[in-house]
Amino acid sequence: MKKSVIFGAAAIASVSAMAAAAGTLDDVKARGKINCGVTEGTLGFSSRDSTGRHQGFDVEFCRALGAAIFDDADAVEYVELSSKNRFTALSAGQVDVLYRTTTWTFSRDVDLKTSFVGINYYDGQGFMVPKELGVASAKELEGATVCIETGTTTELNLADFFRANSMEYTPLPVGGTTEAKALFEEGACDVYTTDASALAGVRASLKDPSAYLILPEIVSKEPLGPTVRHGDNEWEDVVRWTQNSLVAAEELGVTSANVAELAAGTDNPSINRMLGAEGNLCEMLTLAPDCFVKAIAATGNYGEIFEKTIGESTPIGLARGLNALWTEGGLQYSPPFR
Amino acid sequence: MSDLSYVRTEMLEQKAPPASSVGLVGWLRANLFSSVGNSILTVVTLFFLLSLLASMMPWIFLGIWNADSLSHCREIFAERYGDSTEYACWAVVRDRWDQIIFGYSFGNLNEGLYWRPLVGLALIILALLPILYPNVPRVLYVATAASLFLYPWLIWGGSIWGPLTIALCIIAGVFIYRFASRFMIMAFAMPVAIVGTALLIYFAMAPVAGALGSAVPIELQSVPSREISGFVLSITIGIVAIVASLPIAVLLALGRQSDLFIVNKLSTGFIEIIRGVPLITLIFVATVLMKYFLPSSVDLDPVLAVMVLVTLFTAAYIAEVIRGGLAALPKGQYEAADALGLTYWQAQRLIILPQALKISIPGIVSNFISVFKDTTLVSIVALNDPLGISDSIRSDSDWNGIVWELYGFIAIVFWLFCFSMSRYSLWLERQLQTGHR
C-alpha cells in the first residue's frame, strides 16, 4: 500500500496545483503531451512495430498535432482503445482526441456529445468471402453467417443492407479484428465485413489470400475522422486546422522535404499565409507562429502520409480513390487558410 | 511304532507375488484395467490422448524458430515439408518475447533497461523470502522494507529521493506514534500518527525531495504508467494485490466476526459490496468513470487505480476465506484464550489467527492465483497486459495471423507462476502440519 502513497501524494499535489478548470488545449499544454486514442491494432492505421513504437496512418495525424503544439512529434501518449470503449474514454477525458478509424454519423455527433472535426479517410463497408462459397455479389448472401465487430457502424449497416435486400443472415458478434479473422479463417462464419480499407489488410494477411474474394459492393459511406469532446472549440480548431494544413500542403505542393525552404517565403500568398511567412494564423490558435511548418515537417503532407502508411507501395496497398485531392477527382479538400 | 506327526521346523521362503500383480503389469491391472468398464474407458481415453498428441506434436516440434515474418515461416514450411500443413511459427516468440515479458517500456524502446524489472523482481523475491520461509535469516526483513520503496522506483523511474523521503516520513510517523502513545491511549495515538505522517508527506515531501535531488541527483529514466505493460505489469499489479490484500483481509474478517456494531456492519458492507460487483466493473469505474468527477487537469494514474481496486477486491474475497477459517475453530480455543486472561489482540495473534490462517491456506492461495490471472482484465482500461501485447504484435504486418504460438507462450509463463504458487502452498501446509486435525 505504501507505493500508493507516493502517487496519492502526487495526485493531491497536482489537484491543488491546477485546481482551476481549463480547456483541453490548456490541459494539453500543461501536461506537455497529447493523449491520442488509437485502435488497439489495425494494420496500416495504427500498430506497434518491433521496437514498440506506434506507426500508421492515424498515428501520423497524432504526431502532426504533437509537432504543431509542442514542436515534438513524439509528445503524444497513445491510448489503445477498442471500438466499444472509445467514446467512453473520450468523454471521460482519458483521451483528448480520437484518431481511431471512427465513422462520422449523425447520432455520434449529436447524441453522443462528440464533435467530428474532419475526415481523414473516406471509407466504405465491404464484404469478404471464401471463393469456395461461390458468391460473386453481396446480394447473393442469403442465409450467410457474418462475422461482425460489435459497437461499430458496420454492424448497423449490415442490418440495413440485408433488410433492404430482404435477405436473412446470422450475425456472429466478435470483439476485434484479430478474433474476427481467426473465426473467418476457421470457417465459423461465411462472410467477414468491415471497412474496405481494413478488409484489404486482413485479406493480405490470411494464410492463402487467393482463396478469398472481396465482393465488389461497397454498401455504406464510412467517413473516418478525428473526434473530440463537444463544446471545446479552441481544441477543436487546433485539431481541425492541423489536419487541414496537411491536406492543403499536398494541394500547394508543400512536402516534408521542401517545407523549411518554402517557410522562408514564396511567391504564393496561400503558402505564405499557411506557413506563417505572412499573417499570424498559428498565433490565432495560440500556438507557435510556425506550427503548421512543424506539423508538415514531422509527418509530410496528406499524400506523403498516405503513401508511407497505407499506400500502394505498402503491404496494405490501398489506392487513393476517394481520398485523392479534389483537384484529382477525390474528396480531400481543405478550406482556405486565410 | 513310528511317529507320523510332522512338524515343520523352519518357515517357508516367502514367494514372489504373482507376476500379474507387481511391476508394470500389476500397476496397469490395478490402475487402468481393473474391470471391463475401466478397461474400455482406458482404451478410449488413450485413443483420444494419442490422437490429440499426434496432431499437436508435429505442430509444436516441426515449428520454425528462425524467420522474419509469418509469410517467411510459411515459405519455409512449403520448402521444407512440401505440403500446405501449418506448423508453429515460433519465430514470433523469438522475435517478440521481450515485449511480452518486459512490455514496451523496458523493451526495445529504451534499449538496455531490462535490468530494472529484473532487479525489481530479484528484490521482491529477496523481500518475500523471510515472509515465506521460516529458516531464512531475519536480516532479510531489511530487504522487505527496502523493496516497498525501491521497487516502485525501479519500475516507474524518476528521482530516488521521492520514495526515500516518503520512507523517512513514515519512519517519522512511527516516532510520532511512540511519542503520542505516552500521553494517550492507542485508539487516539494511531490517528494522530497517521495524520501527522500524511501532513509530513504533503508539506515536506516536495521541498525535501527536490532539495536532495538537486544536491545528489540519483535518477532513473522515468517511465509513464501507461507504457508499463506485459508481464511486468501483471506481476506488479499481482504482487501489490497479493501482499497488500492479506492484512486488509485479516482485519475485515475479524471485523465481520466482531461484536462492535459499527465495525461489524462496515466490514460486512464492504465485503458484500465489493463481492457483489464484478472486478471488471470496479476497474472500469476506477479509471474511466472517476475522470468524470475529477477536474480535467487531474491525471489519474491508471496503473495505480487498478492496483488499489484489485487489492480491495482480493481483500474482500480472502476475508471470507479467513472468516471460514475463524468459524472452523472450536469454541474452546476462544474460551481458552479468554481463560488465560489474554486481551483480544493477544488472543487473535497468539491463538486464533495462526490456526485460522493455517486452515485457510488453500483457499487464500487459490484466490492469489486467480487474482494474478485476473490482472489480464486491465485491458478493459487500455493498459497492455500480456494478452494486449499479443494483440498489438498481431497487428504488425509481419506477424498478422499468428494466434496459438503467442497464446501458448503466454499460457506457459502464467502457468509457471501459478504452479509455483500452488506448490508453495502445499509445502507450507506440510510445514504447518501439527498432526491433529
PDB file of N, CA and C in Angstrom, chain A residues 1-9 12 15-16 18 20 22 27 31 33 40-43 47-53 77-81 85 88 91-94 178 181 205-207 315, chain B residues 74 84 86 96 99 104 108-109 148-149 151-152 156 166 170 201-202 205 224 226-227 240 244 284 288 291-292 296-299 301 304 311 380-382 384 391-392 394-397 400-401:
ATOM      1  N   MET A   1       0.822  -1.203   0.000  1.00  0.00           N
ATOM      2  CA  MET A   1       0.000   0.000   0.000  1.00  0.00           C
ATOM      3  C   MET A   1       0.860   1.259   0.000  1.00  0.00           C
ATOM      4  N   LYS A   2       2.134   1.085   0.448  1.00  0.00           N
ATOM      5  CA  LYS A   2       2.920   2.306   0.585  1.00  0.00           C
ATOM      6  C   LYS A   2       3.263   2.911  -0.762  1.00  0.00           C
ATOM      7  N   LYS A   3       3.273   2.039  -1.787  1.00  0.00           N
ATOM      8  CA  LYS A   3       3.538   2.565  -3.117  1.00  0.00           C
ATOM      9  C   LYS A   3       2.483   3.583  -3.493  1.00  0.00           C
ATOM     10  N   SER A   4       1.253   3.264  -3.074  1.00  0.00           N
ATOM     11  CA  SER A   4       0.176   4.140  -3.486  1.00  0.00           C
ATOM     12  C   SER A   4       0.311   5.514  -2.852  1.00  0.00           C
ATOM     13  N   VAL A   5       1.007   5.550  -1.703  1.00  0.00           N
ATOM     14  CA  VAL A   5       1.155   6.829  -1.013  1.00  0.00           C
ATOM     15  C   VAL A   5       1.849   7.837  -1.904  1.00  0.00           C
ATOM     16  N   ILE A   6       2.867   7.353  -2.623  1.00  0.00           N
ATOM     17  CA  ILE A   6       3.622   8.239  -3.499  1.00  0.00           C
ATOM     18  C   ILE A   6       2.682   8.897  -4.488  1.00  0.00           C
ATOM     19  N   PHE A   7       1.869   8.045  -5.116  1.00  0.00           N
ATOM     20  CA  PHE A   7       1.026   8.567  -6.168  1.00  0.00           C
ATOM     21  C   PHE A   7      -0.146   9.331  -5.594  1.00  0.00           C
ATOM     22  N   GLY A   8      -0.613   8.870  -4.460  1.00  0.00           N
ATOM     23  CA  GLY A   8      -1.677   9.599  -3.787  1.00  0.00           C
ATOM     24  C   GLY A   8      -1.212  11.014  -3.520  1.00  0.00           C
ATOM     25  N   ALA A   9      -0.010  11.130  -2.965  1.00  0.00           N
ATOM     26  CA  ALA A   9       0.534  12.446  -2.653  1.00  0.00           C
ATOM     27  C   ALA A   9       0.694  13.255  -3.925  1.00  0.00           C
ATOM     28  N   ILE A  12      -2.700  14.466  -5.017  1.00  0.00           N
ATOM     29  CA  ILE A  12      -3.164  15.594  -4.207  1.00  0.00           C
ATOM     30  C   ILE A  12      -2.438  16.860  -4.631  1.00  0.00           C
ATOM     31  N   VAL A  15      -3.748  18.133  -7.890  1.00  0.00           N
ATOM     32  CA  VAL A  15      -5.073  18.733  -7.762  1.00  0.00           C
ATOM     33  C   VAL A  15      -4.926  20.165  -7.275  1.00  0.00           C
ATOM     34  N   SER A  16      -4.121  20.324  -6.212  1.00  0.00           N
ATOM     35  CA  SER A  16      -4.028  21.651  -5.627  1.00  0.00           C
ATOM     36  C   SER A  16      -3.291  22.608  -6.558  1.00  0.00           C
ATOM     37  N   MET A  18      -3.374  22.610  -9.874  1.00  0.00           N
ATOM     38  CA  MET A  18      -4.127  23.024 -11.036  1.00  0.00           C
ATOM     39  C   MET A  18      -5.622  22.922 -10.766  1.00  0.00           C
ATOM     40  N   ALA A  20      -7.872  25.124 -10.984  1.00  0.00           N
ATOM     41  CA  ALA A  20      -8.740  25.821 -11.921  1.00  0.00           C
ATOM     42  C   ALA A  20      -9.029  24.937 -13.121  1.00  0.00           C
ATOM     43  N   ALA A  22      -9.777  24.060 -16.887  1.00  0.00           N
ATOM     44  CA  ALA A  22      -9.288  24.708 -18.083  1.00  0.00           C
ATOM     45  C   ALA A  22      -9.753  23.939 -19.293  1.00  0.00           C
ATOM     46  N   ASP A  27      -5.087  22.194 -20.882  1.00  0.00           N
ATOM     47  CA  ASP A  27      -4.699  20.967 -20.194  1.00  0.00           C
ATOM     48  C   ASP A  27      -3.551  20.280 -20.921  1.00  0.00           C
ATOM     49  N   ARG A  31       0.149  19.624 -19.582  1.00  0.00           N
ATOM     50  CA  ARG A  31       0.610  18.248 -19.451  1.00  0.00           C
ATOM     51  C   ARG A  31       1.864  18.013 -20.272  1.00  0.00           C
ATOM     52  N   LYS A  33       1.837  16.868 -23.238  1.00  0.00           N
ATOM     53  CA  LYS A  33       1.622  15.664 -24.030  1.00  0.00           C
ATOM     54  C   LYS A  33       0.181  15.615 -24.481  1.00  0.00           C
ATOM     55  N   GLU A  40      -6.529  -0.567 -31.114  1.00  0.00           N
ATOM     56  CA  GLU A  40      -5.607  -1.485 -30.449  1.00  0.00           C
ATOM     57  C   GLU A  40      -4.796  -2.276 -31.464  1.00  0.00           C
ATOM     58  N   GLY A  41      -4.969  -1.966 -32.721  1.00  0.00           N
ATOM     59  CA  GLY A  41      -4.170  -2.619 -33.742  1.00  0.00           C
ATOM     60  C   GLY A  41      -4.961  -2.822 -35.016  1.00  0.00           C
ATOM     61  N   THR A  42      -4.847  -1.889 -35.951  1.00  0.00           N
ATOM     62  CA  THR A  42      -5.441  -2.071 -37.266  1.00  0.00           C
ATOM     63  C   THR A  42      -4.322  -1.866 -38.255  1.00  0.00           C
ATOM     64  N   LEU A  43      -4.066  -2.883 -39.008  1.00  0.00           N
ATOM     65  CA  LEU A  43      -2.952  -2.874 -39.936  1.00  0.00           C
ATOM     66  C   LEU A  43      -2.975  -1.588 -40.757  1.00  0.00           C
ATOM     67  N   SER A  47      -0.500   0.601 -35.427  1.00  0.00           N
ATOM     68  CA  SER A  47       0.015  -0.648 -34.858  1.00  0.00           C
ATOM     69  C   SER A  47       1.380  -0.341 -34.279  1.00  0.00           C
ATOM     70  N   ARG A  48       1.918  -1.294 -33.542  1.00  0.00           N
ATOM     71  CA  ARG A  48       3.252  -1.096 -32.977  1.00  0.00           C
ATOM     72  C   ARG A  48       4.263  -1.891 -33.792  1.00  0.00           C
ATOM     73  N   ASP A  49       5.411  -1.291 -34.035  1.00  0.00           N
ATOM     74  CA  ASP A  49       6.436  -2.045 -34.742  1.00  0.00           C
ATOM     75  C   ASP A  49       7.274  -2.833 -33.742  1.00  0.00           C
ATOM     76  N   SER A  50       8.321  -3.487 -34.245  1.00  0.00           N
ATOM     77  CA  SER A  50       9.077  -4.389 -33.374  1.00  0.00           C
ATOM     78  C   SER A  50       9.800  -3.644 -32.266  1.00  0.00           C
ATOM     79  N   THR A  51       9.945  -2.315 -32.385  1.00  0.00           N
ATOM     80  CA  THR A  51      10.592  -1.590 -31.302  1.00  0.00           C
ATOM     81  C   THR A  51       9.559  -1.018 -30.336  1.00  0.00           C
ATOM     82  N   GLY A  52       8.275  -1.332 -30.552  1.00  0.00           N
ATOM     83  CA  GLY A  52       7.248  -0.853 -29.628  1.00  0.00           C
ATOM     84  C   GLY A  52       6.710   0.514 -29.964  1.00  0.00           C
ATOM     85  N   ARG A  53       7.202   1.112 -31.058  1.00  0.00           N
ATOM     86  CA  ARG A  53       6.697   2.441 -31.436  1.00  0.00           C
ATOM     87  C   ARG A  53       5.387   2.316 -32.191  1.00  0.00           C
ATOM     88  N   GLU A  77       0.909  10.626 -26.160  1.00  0.00           N
ATOM     89  CA  GLU A  77       0.753   9.355 -25.472  1.00  0.00           C
ATOM     90  C   GLU A  77      -0.411   8.632 -26.138  1.00  0.00           C
ATOM     91  N   TYR A  78      -0.133   7.446 -26.648  1.00  0.00           N
ATOM     92  CA  TYR A  78      -1.171   6.718 -27.377  1.00  0.00           C
ATOM     93  C   TYR A  78      -1.938   5.840 -26.412  1.00  0.00           C
ATOM     94  N   VAL A  79      -3.254   5.933 -26.474  1.00  0.00           N
ATOM     95  CA  VAL A  79      -4.113   5.091 -25.659  1.00  0.00           C
ATOM     96  C   VAL A  79      -4.848   4.163 -26.614  1.00  0.00           C
ATOM     97  N   GLU A  80      -4.627   2.872 -26.432  1.00  0.00           N
ATOM     98  CA  GLU A  80      -5.213   1.931 -27.385  1.00  0.00           C
ATOM     99  C   GLU A  80      -6.621   1.558 -26.938  1.00  0.00           C
ATOM    100  N   LEU A  81      -7.605   1.941 -27.740  1.00  0.00           N
ATOM    101  CA  LEU A  81      -9.000   1.762 -27.349  1.00  0.00           C
ATOM    102  C   LEU A  81      -9.689   0.780 -28.287  1.00  0.00           C
ATOM    103  N   ASN A  85     -15.051   0.815 -26.173  1.00  0.00           N
ATOM    104  CA  ASN A  85     -14.836   1.786 -25.092  1.00  0.00           C
ATOM    105  C   ASN A  85     -14.286   3.122 -25.561  1.00  0.00           C
ATOM    106  N   THR A  88     -16.517   6.305 -24.450  1.00  0.00           N
ATOM    107  CA  THR A  88     -16.442   6.499 -23.000  1.00  0.00           C
ATOM    108  C   THR A  88     -15.104   7.133 -22.644  1.00  0.00           C
ATOM    109  N   SER A  91     -15.162  10.866 -23.715  1.00  0.00           N
ATOM    110  CA  SER A  91     -15.972  11.799 -22.926  1.00  0.00           C
ATOM    111  C   SER A  91     -15.517  11.832 -21.474  1.00  0.00           C
ATOM    112  N   ALA A  92     -14.855  10.767 -21.009  1.00  0.00           N
ATOM    113  CA  ALA A  92     -14.346  10.798 -19.636  1.00  0.00           C
ATOM    114  C   ALA A  92     -13.048  11.596 -19.544  1.00  0.00           C
ATOM    115  N   GLY A  93     -12.484  11.965 -20.689  1.00  0.00           N
ATOM    116  CA  GLY A  93     -11.250  12.744 -20.642  1.00  0.00           C
ATOM    117  C   GLY A  93      -9.994  11.901 -20.587  1.00  0.00           C
ATOM    118  N   GLN A  94     -10.159  10.594 -20.813  1.00  0.00           N
ATOM    119  CA  GLN A  94      -8.975   9.741 -20.830  1.00  0.00           C
ATOM    120  C   GLN A  94      -8.106  10.054 -22.053  1.00  0.00           C
ATOM    121  N   THR A 178      -8.684  -9.201 -34.855  1.00  0.00           N
ATOM    122  CA  THR A 178      -7.928 -10.438 -34.697  1.00  0.00           C
ATOM    123  C   THR A 178      -8.854 -11.625 -34.519  1.00  0.00           C
ATOM    124  N   LYS A 181     -10.826 -12.395 -37.635  1.00  0.00           N
ATOM    125  CA  LYS A 181     -10.039 -13.037 -38.675  1.00  0.00           C
ATOM    126  C   LYS A 181      -9.850 -14.519 -38.381  1.00  0.00           C
ATOM    127  N   SER A 205      -3.249 -10.710 -45.061  1.00  0.00           N
ATOM    128  CA  SER A 205      -2.571 -11.448 -44.002  1.00  0.00           C
ATOM    129  C   SER A 205      -3.137 -12.846 -43.811  1.00  0.00           C
ATOM    130  N   LEU A 206      -4.156 -13.213 -44.601  1.00  0.00           N
ATOM    131  CA  LEU A 206      -4.688 -14.563 -44.465  1.00  0.00           C
ATOM    132  C   LEU A 206      -3.676 -15.571 -45.000  1.00  0.00           C
ATOM    133  N   LYS A 207      -3.874 -16.815 -44.584  1.00  0.00           N
ATOM    134  CA  LYS A 207      -2.900 -17.847 -44.946  1.00  0.00           C
ATOM    135  C   LYS A 207      -2.807 -17.989 -46.457  1.00  0.00           C
ATOM    136  N   PRO A 315       2.422  -2.989 -47.827  1.00  0.00           N
ATOM    137  CA  PRO A 315       1.701  -4.270 -47.931  1.00  0.00           C
ATOM    138  C   PRO A 315       0.180  -4.095 -47.957  1.00  0.00           C
TER     139      PRO A 315
ATOM    140  N   ARG B  74       5.859 -19.401 -43.561  1.00  0.00           N
ATOM    141  CA  ARG B  74       5.079 -20.245 -44.468  1.00  0.00           C
ATOM    142  C   ARG B  74       5.905 -20.691 -45.658  1.00  0.00           C
ATOM    143  N   SER B  84       0.903 -28.094 -47.533  1.00  0.00           N
ATOM    144  CA  SER B  84       0.377 -26.811 -47.072  1.00  0.00           C
ATOM    145  C   SER B  84      -0.033 -26.871 -45.600  1.00  0.00           C
ATOM    146  N   GLU B  86       0.002 -26.355 -41.720  1.00  0.00           N
ATOM    147  CA  GLU B  86       0.594 -25.309 -40.896  1.00  0.00           C
ATOM    148  C   GLU B  86       1.362 -25.916 -39.730  1.00  0.00           C
ATOM    149  N   ARG B  96       9.660 -11.518 -30.402  1.00  0.00           N
ATOM    150  CA  ARG B  96       8.940 -10.557 -29.564  1.00  0.00           C
ATOM    151  C   ARG B  96       8.817 -10.956 -28.102  1.00  0.00           C
ATOM    152  N   GLN B  99       8.996  -8.195 -25.579  1.00  0.00           N
ATOM    153  CA  GLN B  99       7.857  -7.288 -25.409  1.00  0.00           C
ATOM    154  C   GLN B  99       6.799  -7.900 -24.493  1.00  0.00           C
ATOM    155  N   TYR B 104       6.552  -2.611 -23.274  1.00  0.00           N
ATOM    156  CA  TYR B 104       7.188  -1.678 -24.196  1.00  0.00           C
ATOM    157  C   TYR B 104       8.190  -0.790 -23.486  1.00  0.00           C
ATOM    158  N   ASN B 108      12.500  -2.863 -26.403  1.00  0.00           N
ATOM    159  CA  ASN B 108      13.386  -2.266 -27.380  1.00  0.00           C
ATOM    160  C   ASN B 108      13.348  -0.748 -27.356  1.00  0.00           C
ATOM    161  N   LEU B 109      12.201  -0.230 -26.917  1.00  0.00           N
ATOM    162  CA  LEU B 109      12.028   1.213 -26.958  1.00  0.00           C
ATOM    163  C   LEU B 109      13.173   1.917 -26.224  1.00  0.00           C
ATOM    164  N   LEU B 148       9.689  -2.063  -0.635  1.00  0.00           N
ATOM    165  CA  LEU B 148       8.473  -1.266  -0.718  1.00  0.00           C
ATOM    166  C   LEU B 148       8.731   0.063  -1.419  1.00  0.00           C
ATOM    167  N   PHE B 149       9.941   0.598  -1.225  1.00  0.00           N
ATOM    168  CA  PHE B 149      10.244   1.901  -1.810  1.00  0.00           C
ATOM    169  C   PHE B 149      11.082   1.784  -3.076  1.00  0.00           C
ATOM    170  N   TYR B 151      11.165  -0.850  -5.274  1.00  0.00           N
ATOM    171  CA  TYR B 151      10.527  -1.471  -6.434  1.00  0.00           C
ATOM    172  C   TYR B 151       9.777  -0.446  -7.294  1.00  0.00           C
ATOM    173  N   PRO B 152       8.932   0.423  -6.663  1.00  0.00           N
ATOM    174  CA  PRO B 152       8.274   1.436  -7.498  1.00  0.00           C
ATOM    175  C   PRO B 152       9.283   2.330  -8.204  1.00  0.00           C
ATOM    176  N   TRP B 156       8.951   2.712 -12.083  1.00  0.00           N
ATOM    177  CA  TRP B 156       8.494   3.998 -12.619  1.00  0.00           C
ATOM    178  C   TRP B 156       9.643   4.954 -12.927  1.00  0.00           C
ATOM    179  N   ILE B 166       9.499   9.665   1.368  1.00  0.00           N
ATOM    180  CA  ILE B 166       8.276   9.067   1.914  1.00  0.00           C
ATOM    181  C   ILE B 166       8.649   8.064   3.005  1.00  0.00           C
ATOM    182  N   ILE B 170       7.484   8.168   6.898  1.00  0.00           N
ATOM    183  CA  ILE B 170       6.791   7.082   7.588  1.00  0.00           C
ATOM    184  C   ILE B 170       7.541   6.694   8.862  1.00  0.00           C
ATOM    185  N   ILE B 201       4.156  14.189   4.726  1.00  0.00           N
ATOM    186  CA  ILE B 201       4.349  13.841   3.323  1.00  0.00           C
ATOM    187  C   ILE B 201       3.855  14.970   2.443  1.00  0.00           C
ATOM    188  N   TYR B 202       2.694  15.545   2.829  1.00  0.00           N
ATOM    189  CA  TYR B 202       2.095  16.567   1.984  1.00  0.00           C
ATOM    190  C   TYR B 202       2.962  17.819   1.923  1.00  0.00           C
ATOM    191  N   MET B 205       7.399  16.640   1.650  1.00  0.00           N
ATOM    192  CA  MET B 205       7.963  15.751   0.641  1.00  0.00           C
ATOM    193  C   MET B 205       8.557  16.495  -0.549  1.00  0.00           C
ATOM    194  N   PRO B 224       6.400   6.371 -18.201  1.00  0.00           N
ATOM    195  CA  PRO B 224       4.994   6.686 -17.982  1.00  0.00           C
ATOM    196  C   PRO B 224       4.194   5.427 -17.644  1.00  0.00           C
ATOM    197  N   ARG B 226       1.348   4.362 -18.411  1.00  0.00           N
ATOM    198  CA  ARG B 226       0.647   3.671 -19.474  1.00  0.00           C
ATOM    199  C   ARG B 226       1.576   2.788 -20.298  1.00  0.00           C
ATOM    200  N   GLU B 227       2.868   3.083 -20.234  1.00  0.00           N
ATOM    201  CA  GLU B 227       3.810   2.282 -21.019  1.00  0.00           C
ATOM    202  C   GLU B 227       4.237   1.025 -20.277  1.00  0.00           C
ATOM    203  N   VAL B 240       1.461  -6.516  -5.729  1.00  0.00           N
ATOM    204  CA  VAL B 240       0.891  -5.499  -4.841  1.00  0.00           C
ATOM    205  C   VAL B 240      -0.421  -6.003  -4.259  1.00  0.00           C
ATOM    206  N   ALA B 244      -0.661  -6.670  -0.333  1.00  0.00           N
ATOM    207  CA  ALA B 244      -1.429  -5.681   0.426  1.00  0.00           C
ATOM    208  C   ALA B 244      -2.793  -6.204   0.846  1.00  0.00           C
ATOM    209  N   PHE B 284     -13.193  -0.502 -14.324  1.00  0.00           N
ATOM    210  CA  PHE B 284     -13.707   0.477 -15.277  1.00  0.00           C
ATOM    211  C   PHE B 284     -14.135   1.747 -14.556  1.00  0.00           C
ATOM    212  N   VAL B 288     -12.052   5.018 -15.605  1.00  0.00           N
ATOM    213  CA  VAL B 288     -12.731   5.834 -16.607  1.00  0.00           C
ATOM    214  C   VAL B 288     -13.768   6.746 -15.969  1.00  0.00           C
ATOM    215  N   LYS B 291     -12.852   9.825 -13.856  1.00  0.00           N
ATOM    216  CA  LYS B 291     -12.418  11.027 -14.559  1.00  0.00           C
ATOM    217  C   LYS B 291     -13.577  12.021 -14.757  1.00  0.00           C
ATOM    218  N   TYR B 292     -14.814  11.514 -14.755  1.00  0.00           N
ATOM    219  CA  TYR B 292     -15.960  12.403 -14.882  1.00  0.00           C
ATOM    220  C   TYR B 292     -16.090  13.310 -13.659  1.00  0.00           C
ATOM    221  N   SER B 296     -10.520  18.183 -14.981  1.00  0.00           N
ATOM    222  CA  SER B 296      -9.872  17.570 -16.143  1.00  0.00           C
ATOM    223  C   SER B 296      -8.357  17.625 -16.045  1.00  0.00           C
ATOM    224  N   SER B 297      -7.835  18.496 -15.168  1.00  0.00           N
ATOM    225  CA  SER B 297      -6.382  18.599 -15.103  1.00  0.00           C
ATOM    226  C   SER B 297      -5.760  17.496 -14.242  1.00  0.00           C
ATOM    227  N   VAL B 298      -6.597  16.777 -13.502  1.00  0.00           N
ATOM    228  CA  VAL B 298      -6.046  15.703 -12.664  1.00  0.00           C
ATOM    229  C   VAL B 298      -5.806  14.488 -13.528  1.00  0.00           C
ATOM    230  N   ASP B 299      -4.570  14.033 -13.543  1.00  0.00           N
ATOM    231  CA  ASP B 299      -4.297  12.820 -14.279  1.00  0.00           C
ATOM    232  C   ASP B 299      -4.286  11.637 -13.331  1.00  0.00           C
ATOM    233  N   ASP B 301      -3.628   8.146 -12.274  1.00  0.00           N
ATOM    234  CA  ASP B 301      -2.691   7.139 -12.756  1.00  0.00           C
ATOM    235  C   ASP B 301      -3.441   5.816 -12.953  1.00  0.00           C
ATOM    236  N   LEU B 304      -2.076   2.765 -10.962  1.00  0.00           N
ATOM    237  CA  LEU B 304      -2.302   2.883  -9.524  1.00  0.00           C
ATOM    238  C   LEU B 304      -3.756   2.590  -9.168  1.00  0.00           C
ATOM    239  N   THR B 311      -6.545  -4.790  -5.218  1.00  0.00           N
ATOM    240  CA  THR B 311      -6.230  -5.103  -3.830  1.00  0.00           C
ATOM    241  C   THR B 311      -7.499  -5.214  -2.988  1.00  0.00           C
ATOM    242  N   ILE B 380      -9.267  -3.765 -20.333  1.00  0.00           N
ATOM    243  CA  ILE B 380     -10.508  -3.003 -20.496  1.00  0.00           C
ATOM    244  C   ILE B 380     -10.241  -1.510 -20.370  1.00  0.00           C
ATOM    245  N   VAL B 381      -9.221  -1.111 -19.605  1.00  0.00           N
ATOM    246  CA  VAL B 381      -8.926   0.314 -19.477  1.00  0.00           C
ATOM    247  C   VAL B 381      -7.695   0.688 -20.285  1.00  0.00           C
ATOM    248  N   ALA B 382      -7.496  -0.035 -21.379  1.00  0.00           N
ATOM    249  CA  ALA B 382      -6.452   0.307 -22.348  1.00  0.00           C
ATOM    250  C   ALA B 382      -5.049   0.221 -21.772  1.00  0.00           C
ATOM    251  N   ASN B 384      -1.802  -2.389 -21.401  1.00  0.00           N
ATOM    252  CA  ASN B 384      -1.375  -3.535 -22.196  1.00  0.00           C
ATOM    253  C   ASN B 384      -0.887  -4.676 -21.333  1.00  0.00           C
ATOM    254  N   ASP B 391      -2.019  -8.882 -28.954  1.00  0.00           N
ATOM    255  CA  ASP B 391      -2.865  -8.258 -29.969  1.00  0.00           C
ATOM    256  C   ASP B 391      -2.073  -7.293 -30.827  1.00  0.00           C
ATOM    257  N   SER B 392      -1.243  -6.474 -30.161  1.00  0.00           N
ATOM    258  CA  SER B 392      -0.558  -5.492 -31.000  1.00  0.00           C
ATOM    259  C   SER B 392       0.574  -6.142 -31.794  1.00  0.00           C
ATOM    260  N   ARG B 394       0.190  -8.919 -33.233  1.00  0.00           N
ATOM    261  CA  ARG B 394      -0.534  -9.428 -34.392  1.00  0.00           C
ATOM    262  C   ARG B 394      -0.915  -8.337 -35.370  1.00  0.00           C
ATOM    263  N   SER B 395      -1.025  -7.099 -34.897  1.00  0.00           N
ATOM    264  CA  SER B 395      -1.431  -6.057 -35.828  1.00  0.00           C
ATOM    265  C   SER B 395      -0.227  -5.502 -36.592  1.00  0.00           C
ATOM    266  N   ASP B 396       0.958  -6.033 -36.308  1.00  0.00           N
ATOM    267  CA  ASP B 396       2.112  -5.703 -37.134  1.00  0.00           C
ATOM    268  C   ASP B 396       2.028  -6.577 -38.386  1.00  0.00           C
ATOM    269  N   SER B 397       2.323  -5.987 -39.552  1.00  0.00           N
ATOM    270  CA  SER B 397       2.095  -6.750 -40.781  1.00  0.00           C
ATOM    271  C   SER B 397       2.974  -7.997 -40.843  1.00  0.00           C
ATOM    272  N   ASN B 400       0.922 -10.664 -38.528  1.00  0.00           N
ATOM    273  CA  ASN B 400      -0.531 -10.718 -38.573  1.00  0.00           C
ATOM    274  C   ASN B 400      -0.971 -12.119 -38.994  1.00  0.00           C
ATOM    275  N   GLY B 401      -1.785 -12.764 -38.167  1.00  0.00           N
ATOM    276  CA  GLY B 401      -2.248 -14.104 -38.491  1.00  0.00           C
ATOM    277  C   GLY B 401      -1.762 -15.151 -37.501  1.00  0.00           C
TER     278      GLY B 401
END
